[in-house]
PDB file of C-alpha atoms in Angstrom:
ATOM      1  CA  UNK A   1     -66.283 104.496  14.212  1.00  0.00           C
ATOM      2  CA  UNK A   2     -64.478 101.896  12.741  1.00  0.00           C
ATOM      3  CA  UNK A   3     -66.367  98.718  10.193  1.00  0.00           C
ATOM      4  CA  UNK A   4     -65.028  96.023   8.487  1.00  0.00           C
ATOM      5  CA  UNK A   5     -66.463  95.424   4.826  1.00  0.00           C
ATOM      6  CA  UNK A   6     -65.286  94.429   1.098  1.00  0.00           C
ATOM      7  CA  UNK A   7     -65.801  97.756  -0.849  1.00  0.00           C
ATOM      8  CA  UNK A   8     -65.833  95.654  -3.873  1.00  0.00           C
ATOM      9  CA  UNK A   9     -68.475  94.060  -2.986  1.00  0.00           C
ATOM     10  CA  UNK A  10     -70.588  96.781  -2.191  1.00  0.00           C
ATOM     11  CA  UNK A  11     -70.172  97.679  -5.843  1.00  0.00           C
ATOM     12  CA  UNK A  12     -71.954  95.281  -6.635  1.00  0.00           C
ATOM     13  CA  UNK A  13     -75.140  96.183  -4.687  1.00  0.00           C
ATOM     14  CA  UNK A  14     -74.027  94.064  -1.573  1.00  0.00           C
ATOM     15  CA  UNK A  15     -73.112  95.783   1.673  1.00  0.00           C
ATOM     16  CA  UNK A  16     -71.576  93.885   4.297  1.00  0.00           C
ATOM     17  CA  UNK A  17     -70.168  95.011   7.862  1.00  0.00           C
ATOM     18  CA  UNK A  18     -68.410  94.273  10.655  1.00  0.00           C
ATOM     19  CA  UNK A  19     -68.598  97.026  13.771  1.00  0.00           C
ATOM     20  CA  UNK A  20     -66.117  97.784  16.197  1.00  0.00           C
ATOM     21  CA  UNK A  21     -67.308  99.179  20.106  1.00  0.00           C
ATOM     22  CA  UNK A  22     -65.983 102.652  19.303  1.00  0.00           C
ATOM     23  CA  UNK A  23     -67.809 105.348  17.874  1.00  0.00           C
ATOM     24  CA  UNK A  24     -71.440 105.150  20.233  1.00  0.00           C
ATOM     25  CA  UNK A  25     -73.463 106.954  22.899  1.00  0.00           C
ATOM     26  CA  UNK A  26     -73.822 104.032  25.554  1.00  0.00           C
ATOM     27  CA  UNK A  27     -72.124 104.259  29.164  1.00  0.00           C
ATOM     28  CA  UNK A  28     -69.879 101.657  30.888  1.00  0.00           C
ATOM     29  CA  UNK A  29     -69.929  98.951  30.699  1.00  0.00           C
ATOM     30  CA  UNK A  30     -71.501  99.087  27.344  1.00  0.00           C
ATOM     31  CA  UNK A  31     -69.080 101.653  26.092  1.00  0.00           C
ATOM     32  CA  UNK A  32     -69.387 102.989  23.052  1.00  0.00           C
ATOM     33  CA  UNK A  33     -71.165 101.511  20.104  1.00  0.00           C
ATOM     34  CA  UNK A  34     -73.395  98.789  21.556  1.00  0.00           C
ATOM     35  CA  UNK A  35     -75.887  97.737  19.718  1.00  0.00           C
ATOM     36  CA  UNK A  36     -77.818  95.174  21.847  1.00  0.00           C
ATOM     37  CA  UNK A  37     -81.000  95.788  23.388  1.00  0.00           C
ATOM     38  CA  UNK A  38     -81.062  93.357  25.818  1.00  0.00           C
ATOM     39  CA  UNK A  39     -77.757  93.644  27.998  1.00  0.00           C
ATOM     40  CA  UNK A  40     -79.219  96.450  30.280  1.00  0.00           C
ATOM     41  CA  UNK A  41     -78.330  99.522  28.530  1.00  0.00           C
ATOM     42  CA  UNK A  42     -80.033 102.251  27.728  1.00  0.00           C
ATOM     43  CA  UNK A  43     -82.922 101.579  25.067  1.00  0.00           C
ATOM     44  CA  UNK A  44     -82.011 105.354  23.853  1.00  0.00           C
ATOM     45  CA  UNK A  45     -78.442 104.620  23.191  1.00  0.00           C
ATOM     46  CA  UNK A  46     -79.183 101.582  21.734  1.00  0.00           C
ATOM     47  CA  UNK A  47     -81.465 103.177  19.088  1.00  0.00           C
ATOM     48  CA  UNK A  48     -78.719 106.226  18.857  1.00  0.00           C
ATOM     49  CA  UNK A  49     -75.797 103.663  17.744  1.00  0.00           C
ATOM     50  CA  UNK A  50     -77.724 101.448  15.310  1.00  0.00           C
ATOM     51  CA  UNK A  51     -78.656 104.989  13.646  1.00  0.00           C
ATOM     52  CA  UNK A  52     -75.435 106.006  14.162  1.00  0.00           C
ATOM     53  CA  UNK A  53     -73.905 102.650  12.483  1.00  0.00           C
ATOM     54  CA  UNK A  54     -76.439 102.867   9.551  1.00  0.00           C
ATOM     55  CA  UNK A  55     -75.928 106.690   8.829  1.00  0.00           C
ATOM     56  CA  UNK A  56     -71.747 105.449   8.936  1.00  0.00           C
ATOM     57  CA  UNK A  57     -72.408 103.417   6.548  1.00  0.00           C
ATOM     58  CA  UNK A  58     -74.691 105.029   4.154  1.00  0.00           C
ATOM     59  CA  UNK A  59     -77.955 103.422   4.577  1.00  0.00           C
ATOM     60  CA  UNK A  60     -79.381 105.578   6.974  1.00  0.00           C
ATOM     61  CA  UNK A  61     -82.520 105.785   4.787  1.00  0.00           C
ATOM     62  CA  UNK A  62     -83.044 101.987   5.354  1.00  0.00           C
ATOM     63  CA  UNK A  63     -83.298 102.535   9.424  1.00  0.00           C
ATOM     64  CA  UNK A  64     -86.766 101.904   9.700  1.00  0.00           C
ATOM     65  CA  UNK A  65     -86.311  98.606   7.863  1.00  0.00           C
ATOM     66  CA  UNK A  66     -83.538  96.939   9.759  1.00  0.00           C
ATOM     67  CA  UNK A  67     -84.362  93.310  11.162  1.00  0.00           C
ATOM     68  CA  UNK A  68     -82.499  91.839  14.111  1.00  0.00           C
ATOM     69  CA  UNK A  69     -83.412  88.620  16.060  1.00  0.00           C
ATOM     70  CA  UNK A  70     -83.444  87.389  19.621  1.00  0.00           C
ATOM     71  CA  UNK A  71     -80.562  85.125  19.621  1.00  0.00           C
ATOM     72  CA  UNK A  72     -80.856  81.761  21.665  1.00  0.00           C
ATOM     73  CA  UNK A  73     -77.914  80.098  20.824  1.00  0.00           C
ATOM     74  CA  UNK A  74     -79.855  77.760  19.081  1.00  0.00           C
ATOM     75  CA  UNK A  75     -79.528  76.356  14.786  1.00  0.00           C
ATOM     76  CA  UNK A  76     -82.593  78.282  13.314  1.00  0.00           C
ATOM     77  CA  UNK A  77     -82.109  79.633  10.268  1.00  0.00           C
ATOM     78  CA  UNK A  78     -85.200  82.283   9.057  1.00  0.00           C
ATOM     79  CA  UNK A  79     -85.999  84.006   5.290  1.00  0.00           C
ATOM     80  CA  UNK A  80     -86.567  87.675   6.427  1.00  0.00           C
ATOM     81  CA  UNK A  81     -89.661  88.406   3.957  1.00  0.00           C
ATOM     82  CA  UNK A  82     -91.586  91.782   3.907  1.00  0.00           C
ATOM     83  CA  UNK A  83     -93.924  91.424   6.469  1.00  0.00           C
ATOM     84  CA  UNK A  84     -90.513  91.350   8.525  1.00  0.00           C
ATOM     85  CA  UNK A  85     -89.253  93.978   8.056  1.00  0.00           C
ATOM     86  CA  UNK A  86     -88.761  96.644  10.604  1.00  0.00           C
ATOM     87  CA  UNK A  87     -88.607  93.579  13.423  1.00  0.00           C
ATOM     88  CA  UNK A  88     -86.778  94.411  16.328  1.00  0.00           C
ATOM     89  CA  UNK A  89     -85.356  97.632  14.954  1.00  0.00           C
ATOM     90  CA  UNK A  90     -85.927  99.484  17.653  1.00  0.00           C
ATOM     91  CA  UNK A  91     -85.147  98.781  20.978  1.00  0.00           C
ATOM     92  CA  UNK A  92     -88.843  99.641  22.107  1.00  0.00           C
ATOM     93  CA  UNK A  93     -90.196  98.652  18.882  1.00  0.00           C
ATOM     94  CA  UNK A  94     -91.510  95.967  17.631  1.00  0.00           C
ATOM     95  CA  UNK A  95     -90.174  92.572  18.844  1.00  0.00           C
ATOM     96  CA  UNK A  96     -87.006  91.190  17.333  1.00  0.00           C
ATOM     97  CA  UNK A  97     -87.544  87.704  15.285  1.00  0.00           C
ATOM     98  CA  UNK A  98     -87.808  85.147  18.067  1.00  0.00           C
ATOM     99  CA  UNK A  99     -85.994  82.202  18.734  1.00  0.00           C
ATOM    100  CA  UNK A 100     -83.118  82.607  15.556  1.00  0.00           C
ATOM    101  CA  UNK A 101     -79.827  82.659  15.499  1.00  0.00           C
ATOM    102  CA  UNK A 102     -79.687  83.156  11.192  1.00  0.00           C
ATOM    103  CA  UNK A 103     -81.493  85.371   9.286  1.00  0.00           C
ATOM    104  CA  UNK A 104     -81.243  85.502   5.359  1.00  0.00           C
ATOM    105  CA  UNK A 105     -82.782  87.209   2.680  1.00  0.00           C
ATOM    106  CA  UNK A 106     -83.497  87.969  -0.952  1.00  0.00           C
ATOM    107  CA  UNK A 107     -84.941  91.324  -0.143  1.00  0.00           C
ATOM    108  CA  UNK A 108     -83.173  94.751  -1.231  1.00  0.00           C
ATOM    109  CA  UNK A 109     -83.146  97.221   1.232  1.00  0.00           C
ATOM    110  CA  UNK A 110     -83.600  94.885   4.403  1.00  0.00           C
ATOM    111  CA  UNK A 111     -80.462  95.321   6.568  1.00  0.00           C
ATOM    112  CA  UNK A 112     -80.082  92.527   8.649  1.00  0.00           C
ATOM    113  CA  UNK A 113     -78.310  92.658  12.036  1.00  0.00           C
ATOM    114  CA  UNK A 114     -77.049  90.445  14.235  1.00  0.00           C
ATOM    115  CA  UNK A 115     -74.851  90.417  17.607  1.00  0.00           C
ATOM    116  CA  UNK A 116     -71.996  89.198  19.023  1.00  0.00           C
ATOM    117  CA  UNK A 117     -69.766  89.376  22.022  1.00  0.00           C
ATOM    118  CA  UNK A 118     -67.087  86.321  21.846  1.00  0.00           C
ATOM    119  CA  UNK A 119     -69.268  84.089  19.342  1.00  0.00           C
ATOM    120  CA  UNK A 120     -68.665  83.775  15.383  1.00  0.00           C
ATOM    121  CA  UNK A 121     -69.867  86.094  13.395  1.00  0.00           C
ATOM    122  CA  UNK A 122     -70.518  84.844   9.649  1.00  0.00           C
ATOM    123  CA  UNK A 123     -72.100  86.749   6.685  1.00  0.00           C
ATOM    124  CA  UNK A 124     -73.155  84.439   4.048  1.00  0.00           C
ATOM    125  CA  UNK A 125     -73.556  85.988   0.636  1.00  0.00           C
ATOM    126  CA  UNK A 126     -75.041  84.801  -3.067  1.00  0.00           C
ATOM    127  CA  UNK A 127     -73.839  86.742  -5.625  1.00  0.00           C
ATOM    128  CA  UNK A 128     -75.260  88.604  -8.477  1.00  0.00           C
ATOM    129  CA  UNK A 129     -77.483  87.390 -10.601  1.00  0.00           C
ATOM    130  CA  UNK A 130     -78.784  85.056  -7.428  1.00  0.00           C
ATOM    131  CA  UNK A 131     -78.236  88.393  -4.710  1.00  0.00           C
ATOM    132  CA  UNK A 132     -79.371  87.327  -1.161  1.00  0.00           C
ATOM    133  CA  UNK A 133     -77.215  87.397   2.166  1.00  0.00           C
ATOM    134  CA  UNK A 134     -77.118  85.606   5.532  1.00  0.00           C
ATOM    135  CA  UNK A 135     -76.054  86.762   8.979  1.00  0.00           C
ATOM    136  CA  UNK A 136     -75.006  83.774  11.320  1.00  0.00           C
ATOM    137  CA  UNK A 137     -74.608  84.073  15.327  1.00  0.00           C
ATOM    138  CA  UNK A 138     -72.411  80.903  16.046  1.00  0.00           C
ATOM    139  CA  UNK A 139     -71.235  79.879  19.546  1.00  0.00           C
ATOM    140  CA  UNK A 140     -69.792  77.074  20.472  1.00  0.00           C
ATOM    141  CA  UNK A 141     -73.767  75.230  20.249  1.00  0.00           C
ATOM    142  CA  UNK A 142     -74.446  76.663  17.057  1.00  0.00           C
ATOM    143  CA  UNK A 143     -71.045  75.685  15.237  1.00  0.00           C
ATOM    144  CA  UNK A 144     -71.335  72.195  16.981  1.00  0.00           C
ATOM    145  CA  UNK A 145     -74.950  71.736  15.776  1.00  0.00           C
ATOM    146  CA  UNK A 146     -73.360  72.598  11.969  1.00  0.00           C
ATOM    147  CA  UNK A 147     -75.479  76.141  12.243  1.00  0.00           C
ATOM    148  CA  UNK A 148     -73.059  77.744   9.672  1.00  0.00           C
ATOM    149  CA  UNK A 149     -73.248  74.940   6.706  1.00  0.00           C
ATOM    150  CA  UNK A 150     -77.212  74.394   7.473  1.00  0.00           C
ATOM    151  CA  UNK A 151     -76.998  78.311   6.366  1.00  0.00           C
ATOM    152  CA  UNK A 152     -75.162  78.175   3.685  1.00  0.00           C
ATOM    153  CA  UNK A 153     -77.338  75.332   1.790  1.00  0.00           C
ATOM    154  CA  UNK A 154     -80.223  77.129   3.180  1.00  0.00           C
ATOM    155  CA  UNK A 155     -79.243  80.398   1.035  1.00  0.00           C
ATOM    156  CA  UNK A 156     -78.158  78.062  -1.794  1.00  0.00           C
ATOM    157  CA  UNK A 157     -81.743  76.783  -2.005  1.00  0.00           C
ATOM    158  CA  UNK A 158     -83.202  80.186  -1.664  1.00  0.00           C
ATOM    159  CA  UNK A 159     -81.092  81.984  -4.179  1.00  0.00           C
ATOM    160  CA  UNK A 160     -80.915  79.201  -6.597  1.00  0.00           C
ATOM    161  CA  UNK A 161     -77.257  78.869  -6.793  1.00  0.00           C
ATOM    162  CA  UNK A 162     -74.216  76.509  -6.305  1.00  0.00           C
ATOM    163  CA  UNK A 163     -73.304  76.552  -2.665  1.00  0.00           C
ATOM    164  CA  UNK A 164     -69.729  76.619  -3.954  1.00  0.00           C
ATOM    165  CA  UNK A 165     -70.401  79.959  -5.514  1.00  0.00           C
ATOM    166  CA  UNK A 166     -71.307  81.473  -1.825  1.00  0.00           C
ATOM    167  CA  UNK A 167     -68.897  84.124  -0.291  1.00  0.00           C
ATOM    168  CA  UNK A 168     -68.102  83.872   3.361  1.00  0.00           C
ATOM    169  CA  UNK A 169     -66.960  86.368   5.467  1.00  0.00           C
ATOM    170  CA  UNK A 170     -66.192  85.237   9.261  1.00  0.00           C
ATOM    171  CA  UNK A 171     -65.735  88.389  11.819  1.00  0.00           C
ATOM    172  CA  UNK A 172     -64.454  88.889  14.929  1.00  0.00           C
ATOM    173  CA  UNK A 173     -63.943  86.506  17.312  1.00  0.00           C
ATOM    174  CA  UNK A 174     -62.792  84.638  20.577  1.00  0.00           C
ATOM    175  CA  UNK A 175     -59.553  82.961  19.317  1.00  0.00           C
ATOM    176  CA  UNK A 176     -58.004  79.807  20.443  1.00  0.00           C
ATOM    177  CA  UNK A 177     -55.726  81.438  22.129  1.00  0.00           C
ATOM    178  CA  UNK A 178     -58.313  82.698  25.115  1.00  0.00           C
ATOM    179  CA  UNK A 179     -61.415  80.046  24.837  1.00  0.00           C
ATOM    180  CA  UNK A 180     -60.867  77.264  27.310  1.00  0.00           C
ATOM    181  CA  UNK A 181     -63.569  75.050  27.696  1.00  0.00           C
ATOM    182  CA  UNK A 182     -64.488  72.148  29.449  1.00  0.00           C
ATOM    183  CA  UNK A 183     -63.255  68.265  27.819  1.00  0.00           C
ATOM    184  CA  UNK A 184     -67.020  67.705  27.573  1.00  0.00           C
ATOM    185  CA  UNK A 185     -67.542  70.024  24.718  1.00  0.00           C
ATOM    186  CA  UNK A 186     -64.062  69.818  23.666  1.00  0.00           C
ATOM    187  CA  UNK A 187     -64.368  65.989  23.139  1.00  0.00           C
ATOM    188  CA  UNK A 188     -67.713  66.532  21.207  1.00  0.00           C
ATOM    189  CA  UNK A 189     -65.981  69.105  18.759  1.00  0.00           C
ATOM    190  CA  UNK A 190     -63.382  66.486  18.478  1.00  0.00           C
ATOM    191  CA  UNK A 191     -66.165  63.664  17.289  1.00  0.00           C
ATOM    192  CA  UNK A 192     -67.725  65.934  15.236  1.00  0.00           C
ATOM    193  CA  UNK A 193     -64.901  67.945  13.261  1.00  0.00           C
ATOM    194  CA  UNK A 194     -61.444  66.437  11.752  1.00  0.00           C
ATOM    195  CA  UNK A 195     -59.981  69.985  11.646  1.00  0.00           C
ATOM    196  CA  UNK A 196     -60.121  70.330  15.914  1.00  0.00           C
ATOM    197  CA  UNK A 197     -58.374  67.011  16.441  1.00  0.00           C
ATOM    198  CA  UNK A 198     -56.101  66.814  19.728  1.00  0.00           C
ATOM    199  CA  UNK A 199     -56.698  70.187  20.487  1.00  0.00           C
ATOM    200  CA  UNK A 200     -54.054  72.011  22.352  1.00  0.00           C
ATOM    201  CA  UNK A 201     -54.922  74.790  24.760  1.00  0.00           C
ATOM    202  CA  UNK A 202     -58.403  76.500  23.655  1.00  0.00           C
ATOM    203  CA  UNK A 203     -60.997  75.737  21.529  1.00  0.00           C
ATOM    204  CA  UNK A 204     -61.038  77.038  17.503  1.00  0.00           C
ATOM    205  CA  UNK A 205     -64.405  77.819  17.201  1.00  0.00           C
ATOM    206  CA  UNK A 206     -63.455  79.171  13.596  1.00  0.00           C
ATOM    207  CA  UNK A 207     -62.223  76.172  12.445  1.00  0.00           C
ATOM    208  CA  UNK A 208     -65.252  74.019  13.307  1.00  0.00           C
ATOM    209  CA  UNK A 209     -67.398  77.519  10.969  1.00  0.00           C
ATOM    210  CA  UNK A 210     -64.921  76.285   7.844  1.00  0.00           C
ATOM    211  CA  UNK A 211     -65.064  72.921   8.409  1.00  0.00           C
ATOM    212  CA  UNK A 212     -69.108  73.376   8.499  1.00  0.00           C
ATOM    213  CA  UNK A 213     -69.133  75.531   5.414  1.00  0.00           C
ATOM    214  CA  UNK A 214     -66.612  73.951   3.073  1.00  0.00           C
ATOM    215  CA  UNK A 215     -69.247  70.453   4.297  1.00  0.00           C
ATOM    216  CA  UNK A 216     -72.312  72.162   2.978  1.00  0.00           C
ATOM    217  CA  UNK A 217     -70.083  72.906  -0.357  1.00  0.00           C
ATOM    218  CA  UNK A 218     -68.273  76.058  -0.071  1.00  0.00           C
ATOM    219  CA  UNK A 219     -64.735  76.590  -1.799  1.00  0.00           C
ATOM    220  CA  UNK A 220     -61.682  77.346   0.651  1.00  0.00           C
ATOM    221  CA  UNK A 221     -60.848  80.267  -1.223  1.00  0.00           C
ATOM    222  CA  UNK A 222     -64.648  81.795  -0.733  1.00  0.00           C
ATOM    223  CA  UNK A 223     -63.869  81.843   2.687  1.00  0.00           C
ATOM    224  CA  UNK A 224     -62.005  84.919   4.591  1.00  0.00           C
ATOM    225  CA  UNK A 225     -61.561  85.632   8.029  1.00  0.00           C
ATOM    226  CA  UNK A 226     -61.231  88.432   9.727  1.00  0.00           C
ATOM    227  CA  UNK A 227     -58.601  86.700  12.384  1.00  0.00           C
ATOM    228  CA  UNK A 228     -59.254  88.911  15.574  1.00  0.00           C
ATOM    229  CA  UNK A 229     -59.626  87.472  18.883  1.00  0.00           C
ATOM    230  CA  UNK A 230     -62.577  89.907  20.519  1.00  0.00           C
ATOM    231  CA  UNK A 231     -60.910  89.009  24.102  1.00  0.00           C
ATOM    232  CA  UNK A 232     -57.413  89.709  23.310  1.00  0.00           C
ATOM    233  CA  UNK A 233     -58.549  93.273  21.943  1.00  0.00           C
ATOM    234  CA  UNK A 234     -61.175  94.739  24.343  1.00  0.00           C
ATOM    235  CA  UNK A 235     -60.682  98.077  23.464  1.00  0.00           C
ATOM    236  CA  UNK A 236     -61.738  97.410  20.133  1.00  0.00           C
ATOM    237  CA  UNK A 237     -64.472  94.720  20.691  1.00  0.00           C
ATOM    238  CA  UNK A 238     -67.087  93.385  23.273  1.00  0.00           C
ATOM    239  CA  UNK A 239     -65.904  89.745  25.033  1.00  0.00           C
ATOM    240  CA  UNK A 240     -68.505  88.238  27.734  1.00  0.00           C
ATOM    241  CA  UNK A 241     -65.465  85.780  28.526  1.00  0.00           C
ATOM    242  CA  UNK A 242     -63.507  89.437  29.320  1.00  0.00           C
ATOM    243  CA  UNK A 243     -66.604  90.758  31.145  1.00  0.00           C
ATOM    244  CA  UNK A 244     -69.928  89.125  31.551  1.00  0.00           C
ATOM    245  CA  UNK A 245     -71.782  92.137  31.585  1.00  0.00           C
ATOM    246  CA  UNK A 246     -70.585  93.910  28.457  1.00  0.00           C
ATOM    247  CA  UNK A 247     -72.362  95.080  24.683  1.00  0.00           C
ATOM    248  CA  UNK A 248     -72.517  93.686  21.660  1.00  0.00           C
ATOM    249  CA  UNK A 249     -70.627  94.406  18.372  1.00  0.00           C
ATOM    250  CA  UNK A 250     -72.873  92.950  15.034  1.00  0.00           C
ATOM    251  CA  UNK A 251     -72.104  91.913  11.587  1.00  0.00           C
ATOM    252  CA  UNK A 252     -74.731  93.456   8.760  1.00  0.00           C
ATOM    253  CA  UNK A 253     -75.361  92.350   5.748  1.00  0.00           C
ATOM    254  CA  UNK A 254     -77.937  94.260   3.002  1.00  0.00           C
ATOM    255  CA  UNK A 255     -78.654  94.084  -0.539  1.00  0.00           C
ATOM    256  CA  UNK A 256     -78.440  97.523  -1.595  1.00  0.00           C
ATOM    257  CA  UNK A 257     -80.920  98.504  -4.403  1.00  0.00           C
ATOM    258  CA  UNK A 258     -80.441 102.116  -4.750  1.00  0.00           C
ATOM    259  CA  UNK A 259     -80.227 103.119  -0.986  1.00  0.00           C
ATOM    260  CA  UNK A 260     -76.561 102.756  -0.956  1.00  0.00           C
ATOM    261  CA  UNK A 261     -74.921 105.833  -0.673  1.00  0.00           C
ATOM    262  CA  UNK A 262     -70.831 105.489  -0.594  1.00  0.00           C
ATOM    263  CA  UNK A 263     -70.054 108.953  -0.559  1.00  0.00           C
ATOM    264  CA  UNK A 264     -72.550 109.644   2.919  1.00  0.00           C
ATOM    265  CA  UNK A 265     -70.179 107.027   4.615  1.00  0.00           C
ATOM    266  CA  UNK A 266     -68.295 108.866   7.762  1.00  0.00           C
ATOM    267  CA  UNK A 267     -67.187 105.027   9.168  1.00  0.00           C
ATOM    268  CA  UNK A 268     -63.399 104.303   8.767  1.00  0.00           C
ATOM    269  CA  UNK A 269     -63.787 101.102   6.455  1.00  0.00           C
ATOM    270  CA  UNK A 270     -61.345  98.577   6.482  1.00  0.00           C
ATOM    271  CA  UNK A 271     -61.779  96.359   3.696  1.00  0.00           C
ATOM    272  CA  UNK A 272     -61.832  92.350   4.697  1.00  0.00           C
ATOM    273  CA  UNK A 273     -60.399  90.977   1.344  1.00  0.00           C
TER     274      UNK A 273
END
């Protein structure tokens, strides 16, 4: 199993990761670590690779706690608070957090989860003394709507700090290189962001996420990106543009009060600094 993360960070009682789609129990097409309950795979596996991702990582303890949403593409952003916690962590559980596609928190010991197959993944985080973190599902709707930088200043207000004192950490992705879309949408990312422009051959979908963040007040140097294009590397990561029925990969973020333990961690991590 193979995650992306900033040890560094995780010193300082943040956790963030990135999975690959290796190291899991599910069949094809959902092969290996898929961690989506609703793409038709086994509810079983599903449950087997989030505990397998969480034990990776060292927060196994925290399983019962994880929160995940059911994504709609949409520009929700949600505060995960106690009475949250636990929703969705199971694939036969109780019900993911409806209708969201961002999920932050000031909570320790609350992993929150997300999915991804193509789309942007972006972990928001405050840093100590204001902890909290933010995971981000943006397509092509929610990076045109602005879902990233309505995020950010979200977890600004919530934390209580600068928004230019947020880290960003953008995972994953389908690159330029393979994301044609129609001149409908291209001509509204063109209206809406300097940074697309004339655009030649695909989309960027990660440079309409900076362009939202650095807007809601992030610095260019908080920002790092992981620079992977989840279609060019399918034996690393789910694409739905590759195959439309397919898993999902997720980006995690939790504050870790005490339940972090480094040395328990059996995933190959492959720090994103």
């Amino acid at each position: 199993m193979c995650v992306w993360t900033d040890s560094k960070l995780a010193q300082s009682g943040v956790l963030v990761a990135f999975s690959e789609r290796l190291g899991g129990m599910s069949a094809a097409p959902c092969d290996s670590l898929n961690l989506a309950a609703h793409v038709g795979d086994d509810p079983g596996a599903v449950d087997v690779n989030r505990d397998k991702l969480l034990n990776a990582l060292g927060i196994g303890g925290l399983r019962r706690r994880l929160v995940t949403a059911q994504q709609v593409h949409g520009d929700r952003v949600c505060e995960v608070c106690e009475a949250d916690a636990g929703a969705g962590a199971y694939a036969s559980g109780t019900p993911p957090l409806a209708g969201v596609d961002a999920l932050m928190t000031r909570l320790p010991d609350t992993p929150l989860l997300l999915m991804y197959a193509d789309c942007v993944p972006v972990v928001l985080v405050a840093p100590p003394p204001a902890t909290a973190v933010c995971v981000v599902h943006a397509g092509w709707r929610g990076a045109l709507k602005g879902l990233p930088g309505r995020s950010a200043r979200a977890l600004a207000l919530m934390s209580g700090c600068a928004p230019a004192s947020l880290h960003a950490y953008i995972g994953a992705h389908i690159g330029q290189c393979c994301y044609q879309v129609g001149e409908d949408i291209l001509s509204q990312f063109r209206t809406t962001f300097d940074t697309i422009g004339a655009v030649v051959g695909g989309l960027d979908l990660a440079a309409a996420v900076r362009e939202s963040l650095v807007r809601a007040g992030l610095a260019e140097e908080g920002i790092v990106e992981l620079g992977v294009c989840t279609r060019d590397h399918t034996d690393r990561f789910f694409s739905y543009r590759a195959s439309a029925i397919t898993g999902r990969h997720g980006a995690l973020a939790v504050i870790t009060k005490g339940e972090y333990d480094e040395s328990a961690s059996s995933a190959e991590q492959r720090q994103s600094t």
